Amino acid sequence: MVSEDIPHIHWRLYVHADQTSYHLFLLPALFALLGAAIIGYLMRRWLEKTARLEMLFHQKDQQIADAEKEFKAIFENAPIGFAIINLPTKKLTAVNQKFRVIFGLDENISPDDLQDASQDAFINILSKIPEIADERGTQASGEYKHINKAGEEI
């Protein structure tokens, strides 16, 4: 203990130092460390799940891209004419090579110009196909034979 006299006010000041109790500082520090470890573990698990989901997303995206390539190859190289029709507008959005040959469409025509160019080649083809869309939006198909003037199938 240390004491100091303060003569002009007639006081004596005593300074007493107890032993510092480390448990007052140690316990909150341990709780903080434990909390940080738990938060770190949970963040790591969340990031791992996010990385797994991202990997699955990229795998599925690649599978879809591969399936689209395969469909496009089948669509373009089919031995019969195929056309994809936008049901609400009843306009052609894509046709394959055989369809272009059957209806005499230019190979370099863009999908945007396809409807206008195809109107001259087959004016009422859409009216020949049975009702394409019903209330459920199901698909319909039709089969037509194209015969030239000599009576031969094209």
PDB file of C-alpha atoms in Angstrom:
ATOM      1  CA  MET A   1       0.000   0.000   0.000  1.00  0.00           C
ATOM      2  CA  VAL A   2       1.201   3.485  -0.822  1.00  0.00           C
ATOM      3  CA  SER A   3       0.109   6.637   0.924  1.00  0.00           C
ATOM      4  CA  GLU A   4       0.632  10.262   0.103  1.00  0.00           C
ATOM      5  CA  ASP A   5      -0.014  13.305   2.279  1.00  0.00           C
ATOM      6  CA  ILE A   6      -1.758  16.259   0.757  1.00  0.00           C
ATOM      7  CA  PRO A   7      -0.914  19.015   3.289  1.00  0.00           C
ATOM      8  CA  HIS A   8      -2.828  22.007   1.973  1.00  0.00           C
ATOM      9  CA  ILE A   9      -6.184  20.192   2.371  1.00  0.00           C
ATOM     10  CA  HIS A  10      -5.215  17.960   5.270  1.00  0.00           C
ATOM     11  CA  TRP A  11      -5.799  14.732   3.479  1.00  0.00           C
ATOM     12  CA  ARG A  12      -3.918  11.545   3.196  1.00  0.00           C
ATOM     13  CA  LEU A  13      -4.357   9.569  -0.049  1.00  0.00           C
ATOM     14  CA  TYR A  14      -3.986   5.797   0.150  1.00  0.00           C
ATOM     15  CA  VAL A  15      -3.438   3.714  -3.000  1.00  0.00           C
ATOM     16  CA  HIS A  16      -3.972   0.074  -2.556  1.00  0.00           C
ATOM     17  CA  ALA A  17      -3.398  -2.460  -5.363  1.00  0.00           C
ATOM     18  CA  ASP A  18      -5.049  -5.858  -5.167  1.00  0.00           C
ATOM     19  CA  GLN A  19      -3.878  -8.769  -7.230  1.00  0.00           C
ATOM     20  CA  THR A  20      -5.364  -8.570 -10.715  1.00  0.00           C
ATOM     21  CA  SER A  21      -7.921 -11.274 -11.280  1.00  0.00           C
ATOM     22  CA  TYR A  22      -7.191 -12.830 -14.658  1.00  0.00           C
ATOM     23  CA  HIS A  23     -10.440 -14.779 -14.768  1.00  0.00           C
ATOM     24  CA  LEU A  24     -12.237 -11.478 -15.454  1.00  0.00           C
ATOM     25  CA  PHE A  25     -10.308 -11.192 -18.732  1.00  0.00           C
ATOM     26  CA  LEU A  26      -9.728 -14.843 -19.500  1.00  0.00           C
ATOM     27  CA  LEU A  27     -13.348 -15.996 -19.458  1.00  0.00           C
ATOM     28  CA  PRO A  28     -14.635 -13.412 -22.020  1.00  0.00           C
ATOM     29  CA  ALA A  29     -11.605 -14.087 -24.203  1.00  0.00           C
ATOM     30  CA  LEU A  30     -12.332 -17.821 -24.181  1.00  0.00           C
ATOM     31  CA  PHE A  31     -16.001 -17.196 -25.042  1.00  0.00           C
ATOM     32  CA  ALA A  32     -14.943 -14.902 -27.886  1.00  0.00           C
ATOM     33  CA  LEU A  33     -12.510 -17.504 -29.191  1.00  0.00           C
ATOM     34  CA  LEU A  34     -15.133 -20.246 -28.990  1.00  0.00           C
ATOM     35  CA  GLY A  35     -17.697 -18.028 -30.754  1.00  0.00           C
ATOM     36  CA  ALA A  36     -15.199 -17.171 -33.509  1.00  0.00           C
ATOM     37  CA  ALA A  37     -14.397 -20.861 -33.990  1.00  0.00           C
ATOM     38  CA  ILE A  38     -18.092 -21.772 -34.282  1.00  0.00           C
ATOM     39  CA  ILE A  39     -18.763 -18.934 -36.726  1.00  0.00           C
ATOM     40  CA  GLY A  40     -15.686 -19.914 -38.747  1.00  0.00           C
ATOM     41  CA  TYR A  41     -16.823 -23.544 -38.916  1.00  0.00           C
ATOM     42  CA  LEU A  42     -20.337 -22.571 -40.003  1.00  0.00           C
ATOM     43  CA  MET A  43     -18.983 -20.160 -42.638  1.00  0.00           C
ATOM     44  CA  ARG A  44     -16.665 -22.862 -43.987  1.00  0.00           C
ATOM     45  CA  ARG A  45     -19.562 -25.335 -44.293  1.00  0.00           C
ATOM     46  CA  TRP A  46     -21.706 -22.693 -46.005  1.00  0.00           C
ATOM     47  CA  LEU A  47     -18.918 -21.860 -48.472  1.00  0.00           C
ATOM     48  CA  GLU A  48     -18.344 -25.561 -49.202  1.00  0.00           C
ATOM     49  CA  LYS A  49     -22.053 -26.040 -49.918  1.00  0.00           C
ATOM     50  CA  THR A  50     -22.045 -22.963 -52.129  1.00  0.00           C
ATOM     51  CA  ALA A  51     -19.027 -24.300 -54.031  1.00  0.00           C
ATOM     52  CA  ARG A  52     -20.725 -27.696 -54.469  1.00  0.00           C
ATOM     53  CA  LEU A  53     -23.903 -26.055 -55.729  1.00  0.00           C
ATOM     54  CA  GLU A  54     -21.907 -23.921 -58.146  1.00  0.00           C
ATOM     55  CA  MET A  55     -20.097 -27.013 -59.425  1.00  0.00           C
ATOM     56  CA  LEU A  56     -23.424 -28.832 -59.897  1.00  0.00           C
ATOM     57  CA  PHE A  57     -24.821 -25.795 -61.696  1.00  0.00           C
ATOM     58  CA  HIS A  58     -21.882 -25.750 -64.114  1.00  0.00           C
ATOM     59  CA  GLN A  59     -22.171 -29.529 -64.687  1.00  0.00           C
ATOM     60  CA  LYS A  60     -25.893 -29.250 -65.452  1.00  0.00           C
ATOM     61  CA  ASP A  61     -25.252 -26.216 -67.637  1.00  0.00           C
ATOM     62  CA  GLN A  62     -22.661 -28.229 -69.593  1.00  0.00           C
ATOM     63  CA  GLN A  63     -25.079 -31.165 -69.909  1.00  0.00           C
ATOM     64  CA  ILE A  64     -27.758 -28.840 -71.265  1.00  0.00           C
ATOM     65  CA  ALA A  65     -25.293 -27.325 -73.732  1.00  0.00           C
ATOM     66  CA  ASP A  66     -24.257 -30.812 -74.882  1.00  0.00           C
ATOM     67  CA  ALA A  67     -27.899 -31.859 -75.268  1.00  0.00           C
ATOM     68  CA  GLU A  68     -28.620 -28.696 -77.277  1.00  0.00           C
ATOM     69  CA  LYS A  69     -25.673 -29.457 -79.574  1.00  0.00           C
ATOM     70  CA  GLU A  70     -26.880 -33.019 -80.021  1.00  0.00           C
ATOM     71  CA  PHE A  71     -30.447 -31.877 -80.729  1.00  0.00           C
ATOM     72  CA  LYS A  72     -29.205 -29.278 -83.214  1.00  0.00           C
ATOM     73  CA  ALA A  73     -27.118 -31.908 -85.023  1.00  0.00           C
ATOM     74  CA  ILE A  74     -30.094 -34.286 -85.192  1.00  0.00           C
ATOM     75  CA  PHE A  75     -32.428 -31.450 -86.222  1.00  0.00           C
ATOM     76  CA  GLU A  76     -30.139 -30.131 -88.964  1.00  0.00           C
ATOM     77  CA  ASN A  77     -29.203 -33.544 -90.396  1.00  0.00           C
ATOM     78  CA  ALA A  78     -32.607 -35.229 -90.251  1.00  0.00           C
ATOM     79  CA  PRO A  79     -33.656 -36.942 -93.502  1.00  0.00           C
ATOM     80  CA  ILE A  80     -37.094 -35.323 -93.272  1.00  0.00           C
ATOM     81  CA  GLY A  81     -38.046 -31.670 -93.141  1.00  0.00           C
ATOM     82  CA  PHE A  82     -38.505 -30.175 -89.682  1.00  0.00           C
ATOM     83  CA  ALA A  83     -39.776 -26.739 -88.716  1.00  0.00           C
ATOM     84  CA  ILE A  84     -40.092 -25.185 -85.270  1.00  0.00           C
ATOM     85  CA  ILE A  85     -43.151 -22.976 -85.032  1.00  0.00           C
ATOM     86  CA  ASN A  86     -43.792 -20.282 -82.425  1.00  0.00           C
ATOM     87  CA  LEU A  87     -47.276 -21.280 -81.241  1.00  0.00           C
ATOM     88  CA  PRO A  88     -48.634 -17.870 -80.178  1.00  0.00           C
ATOM     89  CA  THR A  89     -47.565 -16.099 -83.383  1.00  0.00           C
ATOM     90  CA  LYS A  90     -47.720 -19.191 -85.625  1.00  0.00           C
ATOM     91  CA  LYS A  91     -44.455 -18.129 -87.254  1.00  0.00           C
ATOM     92  CA  LEU A  92     -41.523 -20.339 -88.164  1.00  0.00           C
ATOM     93  CA  THR A  93     -38.539 -19.870 -85.875  1.00  0.00           C
ATOM     94  CA  ALA A  94     -36.222 -22.544 -87.261  1.00  0.00           C
ATOM     95  CA  VAL A  95     -36.155 -25.052 -90.111  1.00  0.00           C
ATOM     96  CA  ASN A  96     -33.698 -27.767 -91.028  1.00  0.00           C
ATOM     97  CA  GLN A  97     -31.833 -28.237 -94.312  1.00  0.00           C
ATOM     98  CA  LYS A  98     -34.298 -30.775 -95.750  1.00  0.00           C
ATOM     99  CA  PHE A  99     -37.205 -28.399 -95.052  1.00  0.00           C
ATOM    100  CA  ARG A 100     -35.340 -25.634 -96.899  1.00  0.00           C
ATOM    101  CA  VAL A 101     -34.804 -27.960 -99.883  1.00  0.00           C
ATOM    102  CA  ILE A 102     -38.454 -29.047 -99.952  1.00  0.00           C
ATOM    103  CA  PHE A 103     -39.767 -25.495 -99.897  1.00  0.00           C
ATOM    104  CA  GLY A 104     -36.948 -23.887-101.879  1.00  0.00           C
ATOM    105  CA  LEU A 105     -35.721 -21.607 -99.102  1.00  0.00           C
ATOM    106  CA  ASP A 106     -32.321 -19.943 -99.296  1.00  0.00           C
ATOM    107  CA  GLU A 107     -29.726 -21.491 -96.950  1.00  0.00           C
ATOM    108  CA  ASN A 108     -28.392 -18.100 -95.825  1.00  0.00           C
ATOM    109  CA  ILE A 109     -31.735 -16.655 -94.722  1.00  0.00           C
ATOM    110  CA  SER A 110     -31.882 -15.538 -91.086  1.00  0.00           C
ATOM    111  CA  PRO A 111     -34.573 -16.784 -88.677  1.00  0.00           C
ATOM    112  CA  ASP A 112     -36.023 -13.248 -88.565  1.00  0.00           C
ATOM    113  CA  ASP A 113     -36.584 -13.249 -92.331  1.00  0.00           C
ATOM    114  CA  LEU A 114     -37.716 -16.885 -92.444  1.00  0.00           C
ATOM    115  CA  GLN A 115     -41.435 -16.186 -92.138  1.00  0.00           C
ATOM    116  CA  ASP A 116     -41.551 -13.643 -94.954  1.00  0.00           C
ATOM    117  CA  ALA A 117     -39.462 -15.763 -97.310  1.00  0.00           C
ATOM    118  CA  SER A 118     -41.371 -18.928 -96.580  1.00  0.00           C
ATOM    119  CA  GLN A 119     -44.784 -17.366 -97.266  1.00  0.00           C
ATOM    120  CA  ASP A 120     -44.157 -17.434-101.013  1.00  0.00           C
ATOM    121  CA  ALA A 121     -43.033 -21.049-100.954  1.00  0.00           C
ATOM    122  CA  PHE A 122     -45.966 -22.453 -98.974  1.00  0.00           C
ATOM    123  CA  ILE A 123     -48.729 -19.939 -98.466  1.00  0.00           C
ATOM    124  CA  ASN A 124     -51.149 -21.988 -96.358  1.00  0.00           C
ATOM    125  CA  ILE A 125     -48.924 -24.596 -94.688  1.00  0.00           C
ATOM    126  CA  LEU A 126     -49.889 -23.499 -91.196  1.00  0.00           C
ATOM    127  CA  SER A 127     -53.579 -23.807 -91.998  1.00  0.00           C
ATOM    128  CA  LYS A 128     -52.964 -27.385 -93.209  1.00  0.00           C
ATOM    129  CA  ILE A 129     -51.535 -28.440 -89.860  1.00  0.00           C
ATOM    130  CA  PRO A 130     -54.276 -29.352 -87.372  1.00  0.00           C
ATOM    131  CA  GLU A 131     -54.731 -26.916 -84.512  1.00  0.00           C
ATOM    132  CA  ILE A 132     -51.194 -26.684 -83.164  1.00  0.00           C
ATOM    133  CA  ALA A 133     -51.845 -25.578 -79.642  1.00  0.00           C
ATOM    134  CA  ASP A 134     -54.689 -26.393 -77.360  1.00  0.00           C
ATOM    135  CA  GLU A 135     -55.245 -24.970 -73.911  1.00  0.00           C
ATOM    136  CA  ARG A 136     -52.508 -27.166 -72.397  1.00  0.00           C
ATOM    137  CA  GLY A 137     -49.925 -26.189 -75.022  1.00  0.00           C
ATOM    138  CA  THR A 138     -49.329 -29.735 -76.258  1.00  0.00           C
ATOM    139  CA  GLN A 139     -47.422 -30.411 -79.443  1.00  0.00           C
ATOM    140  CA  ALA A 140     -48.941 -31.624 -82.663  1.00  0.00           C
ATOM    141  CA  SER A 141     -47.268 -32.981 -85.741  1.00  0.00           C
ATOM    142  CA  GLY A 142     -48.294 -33.587 -89.294  1.00  0.00           C
ATOM    143  CA  GLU A 143     -46.910 -35.516 -92.222  1.00  0.00           C
ATOM    144  CA  TYR A 144     -47.131 -34.176 -95.739  1.00  0.00           C
ATOM    145  CA  LYS A 145     -45.793 -35.582 -98.964  1.00  0.00           C
ATOM    146  CA  HIS A 146     -44.476 -33.145-101.498  1.00  0.00           C
ATOM    147  CA  ILE A 147     -44.885 -34.266-105.076  1.00  0.00           C
ATOM    148  CA  ASN A 148     -43.438 -32.512-108.089  1.00  0.00           C
ATOM    149  CA  LYS A 149     -45.276 -32.019-111.410  1.00  0.00           C
ATOM    150  CA  ALA A 150     -44.141 -35.429-112.657  1.00  0.00           C
ATOM    151  CA  GLY A 151     -45.863 -37.092-109.682  1.00  0.00           C
ATOM    152  CA  GLU A 152     -42.640 -38.069-107.960  1.00  0.00           C
ATOM    153  CA  GLU A 153     -42.211 -37.602-104.228  1.00  0.00           C
ATOM    154  CA  ILE A 154     -39.589 -35.022-103.331  1.00  0.00           C
TER     155      ILE A 154
END
